[in-house]
XYZ file of C-alpha atoms in Angstrom:
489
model
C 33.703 18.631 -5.729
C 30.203 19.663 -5.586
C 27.073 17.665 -5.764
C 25.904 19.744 -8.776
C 29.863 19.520 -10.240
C 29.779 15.585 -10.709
C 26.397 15.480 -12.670
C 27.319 17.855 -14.972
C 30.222 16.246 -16.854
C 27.659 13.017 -16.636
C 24.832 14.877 -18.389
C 27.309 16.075 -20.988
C 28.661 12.457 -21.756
C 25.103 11.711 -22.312
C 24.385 14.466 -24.286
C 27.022 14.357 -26.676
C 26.351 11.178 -28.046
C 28.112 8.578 -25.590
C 25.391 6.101 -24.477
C 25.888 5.086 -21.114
C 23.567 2.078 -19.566
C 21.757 5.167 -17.738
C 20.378 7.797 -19.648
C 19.666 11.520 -17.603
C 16.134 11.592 -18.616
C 15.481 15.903 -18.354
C 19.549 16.565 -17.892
C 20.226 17.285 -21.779
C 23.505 19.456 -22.600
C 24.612 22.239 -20.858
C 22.394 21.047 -17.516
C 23.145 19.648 -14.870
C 21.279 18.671 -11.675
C 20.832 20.833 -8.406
C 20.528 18.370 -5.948
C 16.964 18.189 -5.642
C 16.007 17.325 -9.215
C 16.101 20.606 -10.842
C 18.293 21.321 -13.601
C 20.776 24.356 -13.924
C 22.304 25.789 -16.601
C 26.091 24.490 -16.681
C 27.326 25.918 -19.906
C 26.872 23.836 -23.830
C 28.300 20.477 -24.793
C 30.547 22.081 -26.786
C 32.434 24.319 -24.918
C 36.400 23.780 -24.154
C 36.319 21.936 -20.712
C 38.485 19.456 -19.345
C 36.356 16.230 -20.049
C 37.864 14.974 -22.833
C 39.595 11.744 -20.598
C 35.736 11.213 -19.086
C 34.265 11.468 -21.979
C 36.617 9.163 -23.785
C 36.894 6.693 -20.755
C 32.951 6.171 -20.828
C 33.140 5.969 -24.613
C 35.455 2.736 -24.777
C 34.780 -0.468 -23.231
C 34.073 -0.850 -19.988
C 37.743 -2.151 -18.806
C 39.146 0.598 -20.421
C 37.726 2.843 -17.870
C 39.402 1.205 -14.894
C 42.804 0.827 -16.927
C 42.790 4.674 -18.013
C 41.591 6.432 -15.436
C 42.049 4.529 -12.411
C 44.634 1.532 -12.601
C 46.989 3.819 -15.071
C 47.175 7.071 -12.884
C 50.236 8.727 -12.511
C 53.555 8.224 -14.609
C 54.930 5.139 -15.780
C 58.129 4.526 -17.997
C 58.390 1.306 -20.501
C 59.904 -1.343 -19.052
C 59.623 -0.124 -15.605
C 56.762 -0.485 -13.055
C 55.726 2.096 -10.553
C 57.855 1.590 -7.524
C 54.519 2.550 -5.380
C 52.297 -0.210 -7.502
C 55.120 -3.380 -7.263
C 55.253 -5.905 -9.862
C 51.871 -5.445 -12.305
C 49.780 -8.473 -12.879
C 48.943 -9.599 -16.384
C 45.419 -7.806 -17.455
C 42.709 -10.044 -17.475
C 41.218 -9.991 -21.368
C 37.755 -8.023 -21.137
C 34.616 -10.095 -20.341
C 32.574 -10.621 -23.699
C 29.779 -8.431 -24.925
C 26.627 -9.193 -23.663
C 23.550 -7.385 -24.811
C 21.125 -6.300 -21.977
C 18.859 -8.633 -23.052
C 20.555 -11.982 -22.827
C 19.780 -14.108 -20.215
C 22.069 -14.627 -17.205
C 24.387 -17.602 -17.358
C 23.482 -20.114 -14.750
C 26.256 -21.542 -12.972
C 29.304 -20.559 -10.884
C 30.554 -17.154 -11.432
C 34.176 -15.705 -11.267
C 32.400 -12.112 -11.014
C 29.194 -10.577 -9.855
C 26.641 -13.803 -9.813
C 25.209 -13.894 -13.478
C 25.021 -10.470 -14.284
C 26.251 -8.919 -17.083
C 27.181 -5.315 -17.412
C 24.968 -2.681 -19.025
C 25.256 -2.068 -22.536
C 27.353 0.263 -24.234
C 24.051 1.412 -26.513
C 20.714 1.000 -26.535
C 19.609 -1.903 -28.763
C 16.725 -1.610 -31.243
C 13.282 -2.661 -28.640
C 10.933 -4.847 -29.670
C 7.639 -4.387 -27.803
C 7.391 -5.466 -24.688
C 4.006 -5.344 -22.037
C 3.471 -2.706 -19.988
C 3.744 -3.161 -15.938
C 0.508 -3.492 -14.972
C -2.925 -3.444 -16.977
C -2.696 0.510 -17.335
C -0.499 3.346 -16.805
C -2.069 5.574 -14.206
C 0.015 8.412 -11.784
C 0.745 7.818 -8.533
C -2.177 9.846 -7.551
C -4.494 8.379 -9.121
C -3.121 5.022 -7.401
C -3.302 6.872 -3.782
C -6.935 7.482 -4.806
C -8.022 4.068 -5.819
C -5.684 2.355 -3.832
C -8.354 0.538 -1.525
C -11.193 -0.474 -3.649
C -8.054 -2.236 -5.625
C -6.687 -4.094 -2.489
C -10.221 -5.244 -1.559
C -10.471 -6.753 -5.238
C -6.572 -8.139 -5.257
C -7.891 -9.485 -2.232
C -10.525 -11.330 -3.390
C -8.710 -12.734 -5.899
C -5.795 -14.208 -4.711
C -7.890 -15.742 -1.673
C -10.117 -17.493 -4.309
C -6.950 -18.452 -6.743
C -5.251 -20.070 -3.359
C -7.776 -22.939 -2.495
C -7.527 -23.827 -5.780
C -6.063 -27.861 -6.167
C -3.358 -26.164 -8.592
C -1.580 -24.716 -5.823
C -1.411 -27.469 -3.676
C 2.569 -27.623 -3.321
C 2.548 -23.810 -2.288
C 0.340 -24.416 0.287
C 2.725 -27.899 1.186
C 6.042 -25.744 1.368
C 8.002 -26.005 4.360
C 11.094 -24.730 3.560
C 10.308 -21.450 1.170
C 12.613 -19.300 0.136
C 11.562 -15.835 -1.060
C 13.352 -13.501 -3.856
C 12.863 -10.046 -5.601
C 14.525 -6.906 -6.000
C 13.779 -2.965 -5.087
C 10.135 -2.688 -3.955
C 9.472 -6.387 -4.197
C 12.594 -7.343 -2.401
C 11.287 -5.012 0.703
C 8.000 -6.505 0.504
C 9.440 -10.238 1.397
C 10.321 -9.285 4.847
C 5.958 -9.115 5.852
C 6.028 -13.290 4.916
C 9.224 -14.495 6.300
C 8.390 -12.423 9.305
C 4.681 -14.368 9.487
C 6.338 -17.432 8.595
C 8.973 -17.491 11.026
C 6.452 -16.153 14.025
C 4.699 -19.544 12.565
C 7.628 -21.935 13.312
C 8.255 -21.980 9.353
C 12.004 -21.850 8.257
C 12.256 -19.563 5.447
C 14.484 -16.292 4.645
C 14.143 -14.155 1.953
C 17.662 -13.324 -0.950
C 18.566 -10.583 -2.994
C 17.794 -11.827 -6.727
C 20.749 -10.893 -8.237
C 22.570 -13.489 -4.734
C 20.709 -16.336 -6.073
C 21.128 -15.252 -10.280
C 23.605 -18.380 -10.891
C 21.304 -20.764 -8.966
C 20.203 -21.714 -5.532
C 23.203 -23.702 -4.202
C 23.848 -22.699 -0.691
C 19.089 -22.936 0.149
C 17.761 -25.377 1.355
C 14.121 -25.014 0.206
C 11.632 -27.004 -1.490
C 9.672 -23.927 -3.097
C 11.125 -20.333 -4.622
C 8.905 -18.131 -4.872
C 9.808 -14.969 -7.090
C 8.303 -11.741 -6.846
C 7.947 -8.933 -9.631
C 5.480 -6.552 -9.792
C 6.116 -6.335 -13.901
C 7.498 -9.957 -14.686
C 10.283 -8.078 -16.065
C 13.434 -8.089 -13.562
C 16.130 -9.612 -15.349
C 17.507 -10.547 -11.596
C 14.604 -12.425 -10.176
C 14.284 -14.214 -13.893
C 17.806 -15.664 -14.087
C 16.806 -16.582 -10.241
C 13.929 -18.371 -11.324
C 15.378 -19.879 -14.436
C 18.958 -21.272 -12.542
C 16.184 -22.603 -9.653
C 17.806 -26.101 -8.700
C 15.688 -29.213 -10.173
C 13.380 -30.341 -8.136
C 12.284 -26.807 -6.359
C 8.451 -25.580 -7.448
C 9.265 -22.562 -8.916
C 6.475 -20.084 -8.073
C 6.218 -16.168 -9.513
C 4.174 -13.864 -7.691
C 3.522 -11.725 -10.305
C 1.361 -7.579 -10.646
C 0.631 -8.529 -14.448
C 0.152 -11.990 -16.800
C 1.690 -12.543 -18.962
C 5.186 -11.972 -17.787
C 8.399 -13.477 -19.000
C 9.176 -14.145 -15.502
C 5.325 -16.374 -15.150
C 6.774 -18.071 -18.393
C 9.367 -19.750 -16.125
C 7.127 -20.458 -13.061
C 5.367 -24.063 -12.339
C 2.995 -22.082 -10.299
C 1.911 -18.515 -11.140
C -0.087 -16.180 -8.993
C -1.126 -12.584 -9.927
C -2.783 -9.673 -8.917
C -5.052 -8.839 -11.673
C -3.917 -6.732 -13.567
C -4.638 -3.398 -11.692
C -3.414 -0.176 -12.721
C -0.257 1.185 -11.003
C 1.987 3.864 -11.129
C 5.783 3.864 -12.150
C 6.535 4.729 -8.656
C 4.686 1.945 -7.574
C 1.235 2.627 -5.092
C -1.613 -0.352 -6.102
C 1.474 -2.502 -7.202
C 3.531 -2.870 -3.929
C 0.941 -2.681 -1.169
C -1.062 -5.515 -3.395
C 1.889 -7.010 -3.161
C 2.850 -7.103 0.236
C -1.273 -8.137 0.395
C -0.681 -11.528 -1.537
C 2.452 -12.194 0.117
C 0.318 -12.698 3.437
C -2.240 -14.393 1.810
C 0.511 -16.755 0.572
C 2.270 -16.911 4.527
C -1.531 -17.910 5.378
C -1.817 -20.727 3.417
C 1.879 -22.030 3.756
C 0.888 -21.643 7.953
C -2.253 -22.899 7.754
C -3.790 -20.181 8.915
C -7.536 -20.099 8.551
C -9.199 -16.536 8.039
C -7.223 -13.673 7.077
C -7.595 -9.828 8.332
C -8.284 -7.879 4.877
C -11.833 -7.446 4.747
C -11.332 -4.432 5.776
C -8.672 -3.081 3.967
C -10.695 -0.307 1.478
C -12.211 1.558 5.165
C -8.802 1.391 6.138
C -6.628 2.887 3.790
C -9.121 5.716 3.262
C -9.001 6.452 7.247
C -5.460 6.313 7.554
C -4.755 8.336 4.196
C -7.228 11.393 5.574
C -4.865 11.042 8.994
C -2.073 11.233 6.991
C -2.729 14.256 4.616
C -3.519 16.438 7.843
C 0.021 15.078 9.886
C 2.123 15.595 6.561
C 0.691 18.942 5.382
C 1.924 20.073 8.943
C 5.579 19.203 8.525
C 6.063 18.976 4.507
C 7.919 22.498 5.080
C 10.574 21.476 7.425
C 11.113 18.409 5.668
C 11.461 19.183 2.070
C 14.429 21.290 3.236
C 16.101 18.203 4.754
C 18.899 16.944 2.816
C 18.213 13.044 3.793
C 16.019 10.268 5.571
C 16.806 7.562 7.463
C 13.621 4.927 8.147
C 14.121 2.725 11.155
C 11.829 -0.428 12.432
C 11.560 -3.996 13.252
C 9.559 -6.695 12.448
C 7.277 -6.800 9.807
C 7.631 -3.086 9.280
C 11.374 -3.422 8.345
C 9.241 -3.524 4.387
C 8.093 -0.002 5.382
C 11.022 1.564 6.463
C 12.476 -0.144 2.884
C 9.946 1.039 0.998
C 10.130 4.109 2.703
C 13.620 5.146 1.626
C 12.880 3.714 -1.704
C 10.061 6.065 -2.383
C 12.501 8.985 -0.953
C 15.071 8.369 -3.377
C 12.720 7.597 -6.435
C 9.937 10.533 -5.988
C 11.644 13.192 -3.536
C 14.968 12.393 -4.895
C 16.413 12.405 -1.069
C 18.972 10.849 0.033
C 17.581 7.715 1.730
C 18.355 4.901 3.912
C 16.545 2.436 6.409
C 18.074 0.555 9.040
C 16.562 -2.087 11.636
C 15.748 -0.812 15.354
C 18.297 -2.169 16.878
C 21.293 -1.703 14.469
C 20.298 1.949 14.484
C 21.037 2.506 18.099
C 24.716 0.705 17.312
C 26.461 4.191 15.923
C 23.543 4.538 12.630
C 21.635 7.665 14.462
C 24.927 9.243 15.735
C 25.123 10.996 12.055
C 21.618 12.852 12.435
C 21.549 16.789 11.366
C 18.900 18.363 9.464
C 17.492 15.112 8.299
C 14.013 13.547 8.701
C 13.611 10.423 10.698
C 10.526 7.794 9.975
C 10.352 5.514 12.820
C 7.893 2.735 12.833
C 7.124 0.684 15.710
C 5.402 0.169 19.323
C 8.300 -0.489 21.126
C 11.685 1.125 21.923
C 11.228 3.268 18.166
C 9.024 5.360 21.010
C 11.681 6.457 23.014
C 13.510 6.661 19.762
C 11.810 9.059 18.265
C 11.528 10.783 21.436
C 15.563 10.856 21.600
C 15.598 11.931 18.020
C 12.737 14.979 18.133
C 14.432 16.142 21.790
C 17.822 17.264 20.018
C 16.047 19.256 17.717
C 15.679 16.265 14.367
C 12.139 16.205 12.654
C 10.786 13.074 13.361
C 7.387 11.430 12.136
C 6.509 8.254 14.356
C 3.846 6.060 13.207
C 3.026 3.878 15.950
C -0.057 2.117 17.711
C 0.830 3.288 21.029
C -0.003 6.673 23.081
C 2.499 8.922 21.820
C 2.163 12.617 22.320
C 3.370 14.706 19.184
C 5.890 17.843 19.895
C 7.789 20.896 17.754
C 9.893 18.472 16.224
C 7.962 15.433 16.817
C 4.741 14.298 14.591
C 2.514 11.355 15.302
C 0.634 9.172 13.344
C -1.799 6.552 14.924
C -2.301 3.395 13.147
C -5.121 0.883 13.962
C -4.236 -2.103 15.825
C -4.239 -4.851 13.187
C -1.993 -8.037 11.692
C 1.371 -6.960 11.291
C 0.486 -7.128 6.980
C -2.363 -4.657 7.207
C -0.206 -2.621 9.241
C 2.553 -2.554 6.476
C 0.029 -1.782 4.240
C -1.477 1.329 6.257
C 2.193 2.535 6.851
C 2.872 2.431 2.849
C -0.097 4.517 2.391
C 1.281 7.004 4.831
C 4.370 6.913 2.921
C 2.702 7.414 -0.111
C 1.161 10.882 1.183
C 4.426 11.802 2.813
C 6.527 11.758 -0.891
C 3.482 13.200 -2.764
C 3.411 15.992 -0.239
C 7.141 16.195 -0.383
C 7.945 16.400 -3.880
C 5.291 19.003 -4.434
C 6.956 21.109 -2.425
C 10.288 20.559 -3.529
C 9.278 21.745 -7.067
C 9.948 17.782 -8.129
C 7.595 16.170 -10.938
C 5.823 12.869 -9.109
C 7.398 9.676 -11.153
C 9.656 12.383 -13.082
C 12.661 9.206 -12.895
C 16.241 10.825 -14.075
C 18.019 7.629 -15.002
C 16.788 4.265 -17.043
C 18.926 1.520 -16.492
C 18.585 -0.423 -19.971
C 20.071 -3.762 -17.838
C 17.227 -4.243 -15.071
C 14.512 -5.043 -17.442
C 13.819 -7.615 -19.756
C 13.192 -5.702 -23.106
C 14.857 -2.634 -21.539
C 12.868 0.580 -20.438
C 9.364 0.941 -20.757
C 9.316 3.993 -22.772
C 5.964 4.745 -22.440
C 6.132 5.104 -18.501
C 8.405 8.105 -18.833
C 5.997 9.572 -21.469
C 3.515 9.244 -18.603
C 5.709 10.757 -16.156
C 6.277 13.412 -17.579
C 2.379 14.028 -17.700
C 2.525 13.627 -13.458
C 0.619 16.722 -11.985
C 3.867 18.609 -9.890
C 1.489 20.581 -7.629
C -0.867 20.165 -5.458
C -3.594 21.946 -7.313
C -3.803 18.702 -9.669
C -3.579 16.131 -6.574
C -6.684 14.229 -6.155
C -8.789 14.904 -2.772
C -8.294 12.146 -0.265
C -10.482 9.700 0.023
């Protein structure tokens, strides 16, 4: 079955009435989606199709979904079982209702750590902070992105020296945690810490959702650009006793600061849904935070605002060159080590969430192991100085677009585009290749005809007070061409 074929009976579930814990924001009855975010007419809700043991799978209760459709196929007589199935076991009674908005039981768990499923319908809201200060598009957070760092900056440095976070600075076993974006941001600090002779690792939220049995570390610090992750909450809130529970945190207040001993936030700045000022401030406090646990003594972003501006006019001139080629890819893989394993994260991240391409990153080395052997009309973003040179070089010689941003000489060539960072600490350098990211899916959905920030499904079970509503509003609002892009800086 077709792409296109499988989100067409999903669109008309959600259309006619069944509320599933994602909604198809744009994908209303009778549409359905064409691969690349457009939707195509795929006849009315209401016409005689053969749905009706979908539709009425999805409408029941979860369990009944796996009995029906999957654990009941084929026939079966009373009294006997199915000679290919063997004796049945007794059905398990169905896990108890949760609504999306209670908290995660701490504790062992006989299923998925703590989390409960989505909820059948979408409760009545009550009101619930935005993300950040203000809503603003993503271009708008490209623009302003470094006069923003330079003041996140400035901030967190100052909060830092401050006698309140004295057992942040004193942590010598940290353990980092988030989710999405936030989760891809850890791997700048553990990276810094570990170069630093710090032990420290960095854990899935929802791995850690029951509590932290299995860590040893005296600090947790929780990242969330909103507050609101329901994961990285029941993380923070299941925290064993005696841990200092920090929350690095985009906006105050947060229900996810509510739990923390120690909070530490990034003022408040503006962001986009897709997040731009959120996640490379981010990944900017994170470093200041590896500083202080290190001991380090001066830090590299003073800087930063020149910086991003330089490498974002780079970047607008190298994308604009292949945006073509790639928008007619039909996936991305985004390979590096290091430090810049938070780009190549990131990277496939913002693929999936702005492009809508099919996205995936991988570390150096485990991509030479078998992961590139699958390349064909796909786009490869390899970061690095090392072997990602002769990488890319492997990659662009049998004919795969390939954009390698790198420090090193590198000459560019028909299949091969180059973009030279500055040397700098391996967390500026994350930061530079975001922005370069950034350009790449702003350029790329443009001219795939897809809305910036236009998101197609709201999960009312990742947030804390379920989706902001007035996000998608704003998203809808995104400028789709280039004509309404902001100049670079």
């Amino acid at each position: 079955m077709a792409q296109g074929d499988r989100a067409g009976p999903l669109a008309v579930v959600a259309g006619g009435g069944v509320t599933a814990s994602s909604v198809a924001y744009g994908h209303g009855p009778g549409r359905r989606s064409d691969g690349i975010g457009r939707a195509v007419n795929h006849g009315t809700a209401t016409e005689p199709r053969a749905l009706t043991p979908l539709v009425l799978a999805f409408a029941g209760p979860r369990h009944l979904l796996f009995r029906r459709v999957i654990g009941e196929s084929g026939p079966a007589t009373p009294g006997r079982e199915r000679a290919e199935d063997g004796p049945r076991r007794p059905t398990p009674p169905p896990a108890p209702y949760r609504p999306s908005n209670a908290p995660f039981p701490c504790g062992p768990s006989q299923t998925s750590p703590g989390l409960p499923g989505p909820s059948r319908t979408f409760p009545e809201r009550r009101e619930t902070p935005t993300m950040f200060g203000s809503r603003i598009t993503f271009v708008e957070g490209q623009a302003g992105q470094g006069p923003a760092l330079a003041r996140i900056a400035d901030r967190v440095r100052a909060r830092l020296t401050s006698p309140r976070y004295a057992a942040l600075r004193g942590a010598r076993r940290p353990l980092f945690t988030g989710i999405g974006a936030s989760y891809a941001a850890l791997a700048v600090p553990v990276q810094q810490l570990r170069a630093a002779g710090v032990v420290t690792q960095r854990v899935l939220s929802s791995e850690i959702a029951t509590g932290t049995a299995g860590f040893d570390t005296d600090c947790l610090i929780a990242v969330s650009q909103g507050g609101r992750s329901r994961e990285t909450i029941a993380a923070l809130r299941c925290a064993a006793p005696g841990i200092t529970r920090t929350a690095l945190l985009g906006v105050v207040p947060s229900p996810l600061g509510e739990l923390a001993d120690l909070t530490l936030d990034l003022g408040n700045e503006p962001d986009s849904y897709a997040s731009t000022i959120g996640y490379t401030g981010t990944v900017l406090a994170l470093d200041l935070v590896a500083g202080a646990i290190a001991g380090r003594g001066q830090d590299p972003w003073g800087d930063i605002a020149e910086q991003t501006g330089a490498v974002h006019r780079q970047a607008a001139e190298v994308v604009a060159g292949l945006r073509e080629r790639a928008a007619r890819c039909i996936a991305s893989d985004a390979v590096a080590a290091g430090a810049s394993r938070a780009s190549a994260e990131e990277g496939a991240l913002l693929l999936r969430e702005v492009v809508r391409m099919t996205a995936a990153a991988s570390a150096t080395r485990n991509y030479l192991h078998g992961g590139m052997e699958s390349a064909g009309n796909t786009l490869h973003l390899v970061f690095g100085d090392g072997r990602e040179i002769e990488l890319a070089r492997s990659l662009a010689a049998a004919g795969h677009l390939t954009l390698l941003l790198t420090t090193a000489p590198a000459e560019p060539s028909q299949s091969l585009s180059v973009i030279r960072l500055p040397v700098v600490p391996d967390a500026v350098r994350a930061v530079l290749e975001a922005v370069v990211l950034q350009e790449l899916v702003a350029q790329l959905s443009a001219e795939r005809g897809v809305p910036i920030e236009s998101f197609v499904f709201a999960n009312d079970d990742t947030k804390q007070g379920g989706p902001d509503r007035s996000a998608f509003q704003v998203a809808a609002q995104a400028p789709a061409d280039d004509a309404a892009r902001a100049p670079s800086p």
